[in-house]
Coordinates of C-alpha atoms in Angstrom, one line a residue:
X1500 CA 0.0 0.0 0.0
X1501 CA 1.3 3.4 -0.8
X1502 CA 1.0 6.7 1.2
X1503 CA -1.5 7.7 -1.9
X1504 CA -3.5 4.3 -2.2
X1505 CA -7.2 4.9 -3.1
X1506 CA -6.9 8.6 -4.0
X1507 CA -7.1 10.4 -7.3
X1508 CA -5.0 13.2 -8.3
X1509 CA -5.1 15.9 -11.1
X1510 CA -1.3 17.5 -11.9
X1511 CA -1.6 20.5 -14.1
X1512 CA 1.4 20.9 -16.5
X1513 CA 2.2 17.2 -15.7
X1514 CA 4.0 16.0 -18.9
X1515 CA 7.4 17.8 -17.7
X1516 CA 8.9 19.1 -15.3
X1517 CA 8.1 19.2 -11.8
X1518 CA 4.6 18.1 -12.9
X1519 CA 6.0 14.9 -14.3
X1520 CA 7.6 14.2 -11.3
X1521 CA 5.1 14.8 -8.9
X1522 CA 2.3 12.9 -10.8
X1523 CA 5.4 9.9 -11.8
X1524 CA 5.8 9.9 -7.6
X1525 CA 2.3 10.2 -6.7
X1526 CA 1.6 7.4 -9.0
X1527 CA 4.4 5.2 -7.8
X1528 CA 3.0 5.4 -4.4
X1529 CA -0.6 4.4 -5.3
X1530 CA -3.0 7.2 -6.7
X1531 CA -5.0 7.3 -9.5
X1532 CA -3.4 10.2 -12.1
X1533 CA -5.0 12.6 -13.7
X1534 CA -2.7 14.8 -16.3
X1535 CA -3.7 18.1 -17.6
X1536 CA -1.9 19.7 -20.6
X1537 CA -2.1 22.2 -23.3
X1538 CA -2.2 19.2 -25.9
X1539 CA -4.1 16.5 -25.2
X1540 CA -1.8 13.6 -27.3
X1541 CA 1.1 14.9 -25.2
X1542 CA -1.4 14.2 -21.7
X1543 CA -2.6 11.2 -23.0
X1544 CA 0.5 9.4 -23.7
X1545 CA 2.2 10.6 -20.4
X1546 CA -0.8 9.0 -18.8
X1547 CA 0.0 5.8 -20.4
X1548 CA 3.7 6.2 -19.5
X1549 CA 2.3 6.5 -15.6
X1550 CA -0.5 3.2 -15.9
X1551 CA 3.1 1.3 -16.1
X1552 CA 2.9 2.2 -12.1
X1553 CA 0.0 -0.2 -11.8
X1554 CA -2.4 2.4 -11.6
X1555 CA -5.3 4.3 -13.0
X1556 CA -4.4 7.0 -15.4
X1557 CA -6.6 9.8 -17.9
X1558 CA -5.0 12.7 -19.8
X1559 CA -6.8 15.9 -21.1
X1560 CA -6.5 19.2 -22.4
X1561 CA -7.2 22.5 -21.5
X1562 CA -5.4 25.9 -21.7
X1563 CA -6.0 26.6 -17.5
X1564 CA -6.6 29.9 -18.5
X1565 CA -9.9 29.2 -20.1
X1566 CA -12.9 28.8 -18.1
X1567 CA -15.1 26.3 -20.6
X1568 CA -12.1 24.1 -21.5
X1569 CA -11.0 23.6 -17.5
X1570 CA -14.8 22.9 -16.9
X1571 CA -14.5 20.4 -19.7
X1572 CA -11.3 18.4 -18.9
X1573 CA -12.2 18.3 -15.4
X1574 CA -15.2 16.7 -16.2
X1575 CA -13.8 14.2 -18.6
X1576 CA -11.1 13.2 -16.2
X1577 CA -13.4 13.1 -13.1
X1578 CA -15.2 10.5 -15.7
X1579 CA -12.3 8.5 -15.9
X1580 CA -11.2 8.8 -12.5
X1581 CA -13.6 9.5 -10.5
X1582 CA -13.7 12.2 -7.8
X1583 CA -10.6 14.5 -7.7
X1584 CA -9.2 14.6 -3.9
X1585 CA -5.4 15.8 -4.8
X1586 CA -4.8 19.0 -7.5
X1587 CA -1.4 20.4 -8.3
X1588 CA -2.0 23.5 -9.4
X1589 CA 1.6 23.3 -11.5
X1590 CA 1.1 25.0 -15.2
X1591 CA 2.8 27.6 -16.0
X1592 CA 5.0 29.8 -18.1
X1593 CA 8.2 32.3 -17.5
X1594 CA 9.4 35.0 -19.0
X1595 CA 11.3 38.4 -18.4
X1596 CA 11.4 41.7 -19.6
X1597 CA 11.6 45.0 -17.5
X1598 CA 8.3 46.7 -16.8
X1599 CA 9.3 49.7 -18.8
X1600 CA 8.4 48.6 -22.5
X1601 CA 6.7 45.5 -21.3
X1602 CA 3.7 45.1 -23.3
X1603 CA 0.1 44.5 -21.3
X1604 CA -1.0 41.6 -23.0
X1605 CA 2.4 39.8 -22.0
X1606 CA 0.8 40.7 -17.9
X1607 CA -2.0 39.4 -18.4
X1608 CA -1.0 36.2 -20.0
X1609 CA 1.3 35.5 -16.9
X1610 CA -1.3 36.5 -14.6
X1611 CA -4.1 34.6 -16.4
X1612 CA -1.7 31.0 -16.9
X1613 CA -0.6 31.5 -12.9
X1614 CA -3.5 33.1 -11.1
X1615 CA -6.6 32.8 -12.9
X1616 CA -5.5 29.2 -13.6
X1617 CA -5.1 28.1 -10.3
X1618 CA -8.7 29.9 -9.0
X1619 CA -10.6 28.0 -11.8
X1620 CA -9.3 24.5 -11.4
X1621 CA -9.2 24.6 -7.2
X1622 CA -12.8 25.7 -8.1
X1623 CA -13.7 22.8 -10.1
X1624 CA -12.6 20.0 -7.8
X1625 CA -13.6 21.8 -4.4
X1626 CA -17.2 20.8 -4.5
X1627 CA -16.3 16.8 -4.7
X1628 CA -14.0 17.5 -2.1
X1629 CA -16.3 18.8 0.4
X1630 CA -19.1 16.1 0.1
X1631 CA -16.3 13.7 0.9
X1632 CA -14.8 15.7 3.7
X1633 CA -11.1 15.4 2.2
X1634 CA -9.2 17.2 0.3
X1635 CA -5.6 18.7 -0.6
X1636 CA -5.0 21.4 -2.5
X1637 CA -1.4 22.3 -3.6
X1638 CA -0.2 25.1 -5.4
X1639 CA 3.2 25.6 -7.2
X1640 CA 4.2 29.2 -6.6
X1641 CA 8.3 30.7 -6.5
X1642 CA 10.4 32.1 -4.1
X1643 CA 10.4 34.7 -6.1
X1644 CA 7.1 35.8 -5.0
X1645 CA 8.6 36.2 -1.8
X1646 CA 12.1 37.9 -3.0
X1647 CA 11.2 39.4 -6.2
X1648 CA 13.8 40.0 -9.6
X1649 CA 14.8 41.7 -12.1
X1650 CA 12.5 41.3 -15.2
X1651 CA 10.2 39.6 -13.8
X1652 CA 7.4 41.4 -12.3
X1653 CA 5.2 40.0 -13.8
X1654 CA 5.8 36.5 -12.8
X1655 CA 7.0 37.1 -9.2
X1656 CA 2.9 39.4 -9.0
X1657 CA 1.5 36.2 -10.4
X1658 CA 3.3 33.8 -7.4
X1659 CA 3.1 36.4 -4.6
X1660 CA -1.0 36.0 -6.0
X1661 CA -1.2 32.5 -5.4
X1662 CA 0.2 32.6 -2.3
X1663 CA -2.5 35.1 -1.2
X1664 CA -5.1 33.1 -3.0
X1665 CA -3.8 29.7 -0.9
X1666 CA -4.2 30.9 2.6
X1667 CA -7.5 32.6 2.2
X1668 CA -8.6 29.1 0.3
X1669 CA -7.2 27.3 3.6
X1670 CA -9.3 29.4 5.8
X1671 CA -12.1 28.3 4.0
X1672 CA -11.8 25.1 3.6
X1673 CA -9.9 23.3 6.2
X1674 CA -12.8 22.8 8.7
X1675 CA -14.2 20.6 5.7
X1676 CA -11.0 18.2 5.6
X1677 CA -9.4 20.1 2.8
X1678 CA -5.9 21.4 3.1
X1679 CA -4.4 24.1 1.0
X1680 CA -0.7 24.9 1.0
X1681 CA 2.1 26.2 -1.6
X1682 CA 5.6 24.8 -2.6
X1683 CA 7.5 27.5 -3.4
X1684 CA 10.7 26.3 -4.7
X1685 CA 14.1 28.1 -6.6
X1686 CA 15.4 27.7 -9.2
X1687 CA 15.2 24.2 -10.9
X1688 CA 16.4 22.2 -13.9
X1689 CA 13.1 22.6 -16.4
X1690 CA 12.3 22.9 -19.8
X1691 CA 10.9 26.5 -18.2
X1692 CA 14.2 27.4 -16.7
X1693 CA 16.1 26.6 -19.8
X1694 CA 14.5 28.9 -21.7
X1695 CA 15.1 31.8 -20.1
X1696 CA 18.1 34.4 -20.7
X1697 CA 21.7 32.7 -20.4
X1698 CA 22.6 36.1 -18.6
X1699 CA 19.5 35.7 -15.9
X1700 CA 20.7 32.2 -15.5
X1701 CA 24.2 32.5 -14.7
X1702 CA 23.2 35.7 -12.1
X1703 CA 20.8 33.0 -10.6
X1704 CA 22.8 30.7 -10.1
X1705 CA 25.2 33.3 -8.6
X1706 CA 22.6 34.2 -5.9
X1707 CA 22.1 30.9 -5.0
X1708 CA 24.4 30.1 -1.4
X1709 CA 24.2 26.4 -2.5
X1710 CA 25.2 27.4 -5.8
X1711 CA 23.3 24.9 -8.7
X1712 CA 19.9 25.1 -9.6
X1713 CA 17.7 22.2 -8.1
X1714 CA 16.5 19.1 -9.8
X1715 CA 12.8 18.3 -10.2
X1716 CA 13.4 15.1 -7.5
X1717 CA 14.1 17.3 -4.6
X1718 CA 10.7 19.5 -5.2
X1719 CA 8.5 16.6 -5.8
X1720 CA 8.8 14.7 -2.1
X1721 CA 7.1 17.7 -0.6
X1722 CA 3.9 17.2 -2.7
X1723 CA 3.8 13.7 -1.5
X1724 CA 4.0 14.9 2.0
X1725 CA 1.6 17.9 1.9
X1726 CA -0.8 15.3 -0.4
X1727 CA -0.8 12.8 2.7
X1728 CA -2.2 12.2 5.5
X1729 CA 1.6 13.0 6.8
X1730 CA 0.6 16.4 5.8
X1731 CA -2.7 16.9 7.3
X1732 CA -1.7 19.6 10.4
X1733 CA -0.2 21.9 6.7
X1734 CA -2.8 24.5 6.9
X1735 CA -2.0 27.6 4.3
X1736 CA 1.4 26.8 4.7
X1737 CA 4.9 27.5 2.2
X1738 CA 7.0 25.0 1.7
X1739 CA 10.2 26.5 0.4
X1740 CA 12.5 24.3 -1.2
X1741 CA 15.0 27.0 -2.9
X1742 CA 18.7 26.6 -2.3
X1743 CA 18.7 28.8 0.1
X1744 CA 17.7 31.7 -2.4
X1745 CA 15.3 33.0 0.4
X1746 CA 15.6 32.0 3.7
X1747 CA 12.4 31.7 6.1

């Protein structure tokens, strides 16, 4: 039996990243897995990838930005699944550019992806959640919405939001057996990382008193443990997993 056995999770931006590795974790320890992407043949074969764990699996797509199409792949993979008691709230995108020049639709894309995103698919899955009395919610936010940077503004707004938008969901809901929390981690080895500026990188990494970027295995344990019953006195809570980039 794993620490997940019997539940069902959704990962958001699970085919790479620190969304594969939660969902390959959480499905190597027993939960049903439910993978959301902006393309559904990229979801559905990283599904298959993680039925190789012995478990259920569904894949779907929606741009968690739009409200009918996250209405829509929730409801197909609650269909396949069943009721949703674990989300990762994990899709997202990164980019820089100084706020002087930086074009408004470029905001509100990151705002939208991050934000808005998180707020429409905890609000898809709370309502299962509450008729069963259990729930976690866990949201991927930064350090960086704690410290700030250069050029990025408009991400670090977007991370400071969810961490906002966590704890005033964990008031609300924890007296229903739902837990909310955020995993806030540094920098870390992604496709997302990769592709910004060499020169951000290399000042980064500079920051950083451990000095190397982080690899997606060292974020993913602390989903397991906030997404167990290990993790059930977590209320509104960051976990901060960063390289020391900002202390706590």
């Amino acid at each position: 039996m794993g620490k997940l056995s019997g539940k069902t999770a959704v990962i958001t931006g699970g085919c790479s990243g620190i969304g594969l590795a939660i969902a390959q974790l959480f499905a190597s320890e027993g939960a049903a897995v439910g993978i959301l992407d902006l393309d559904e043949a990229r979801a559905t074969a990283t599904a298959t990838e993680l039925a190789g764990h012995g478990v259920k699996t569904a894949g779907a797509a929606a741009d968690v930005a739009d409200e009918p199409a996250v209405k829509a792949a929730f409801a197909k993979l609650a269909g396949a699944l069943g009721d949703i008691d674990i989300l990762v709230n994990n899709a997202g995108m990164d980019t820089t550019h100084p706020v002087d020049g930086m074009a408004t639709e470029l905001f509100d894309r990151m705002i939208a992806v991050h934000l808005r995103g998180t707020f429409l698919c905890t609000r898809e899955v709370l309502p299962a959640m509450k008729r069963k009395g259990w729930g976690r919610i866990i949201n991927l936010s930064s350090q960086l919405g704690h410290k700030g940077g250069p050029t990025m503004a408009h991400y670090c707004a977007a991370k400071a939001g969810i961490m906002g938008f966590t704890k005033s969901l964990a008031y609300e809901v924890a007296r229903d057996g739902i837990t909310a929390n955020c995993i806030n981690p540094g920098p870390i080895n992604t496709p997302l990382l990769k592709a910004l500026p060499q020169s951000w990188l290399e000042m980064k990494k500079g920051e950083l008193p451990i000095g190397r970027f982080g690899e997606v295995h060292e974020i993913a344990p602390a989903a397991l443990l906030l997404a167990s019953e290990e993790g059930s006195y977590f209320v509104g809570a960051s976990i901060n997993p960063n390289g020391g980039d900002y202390m706590i």
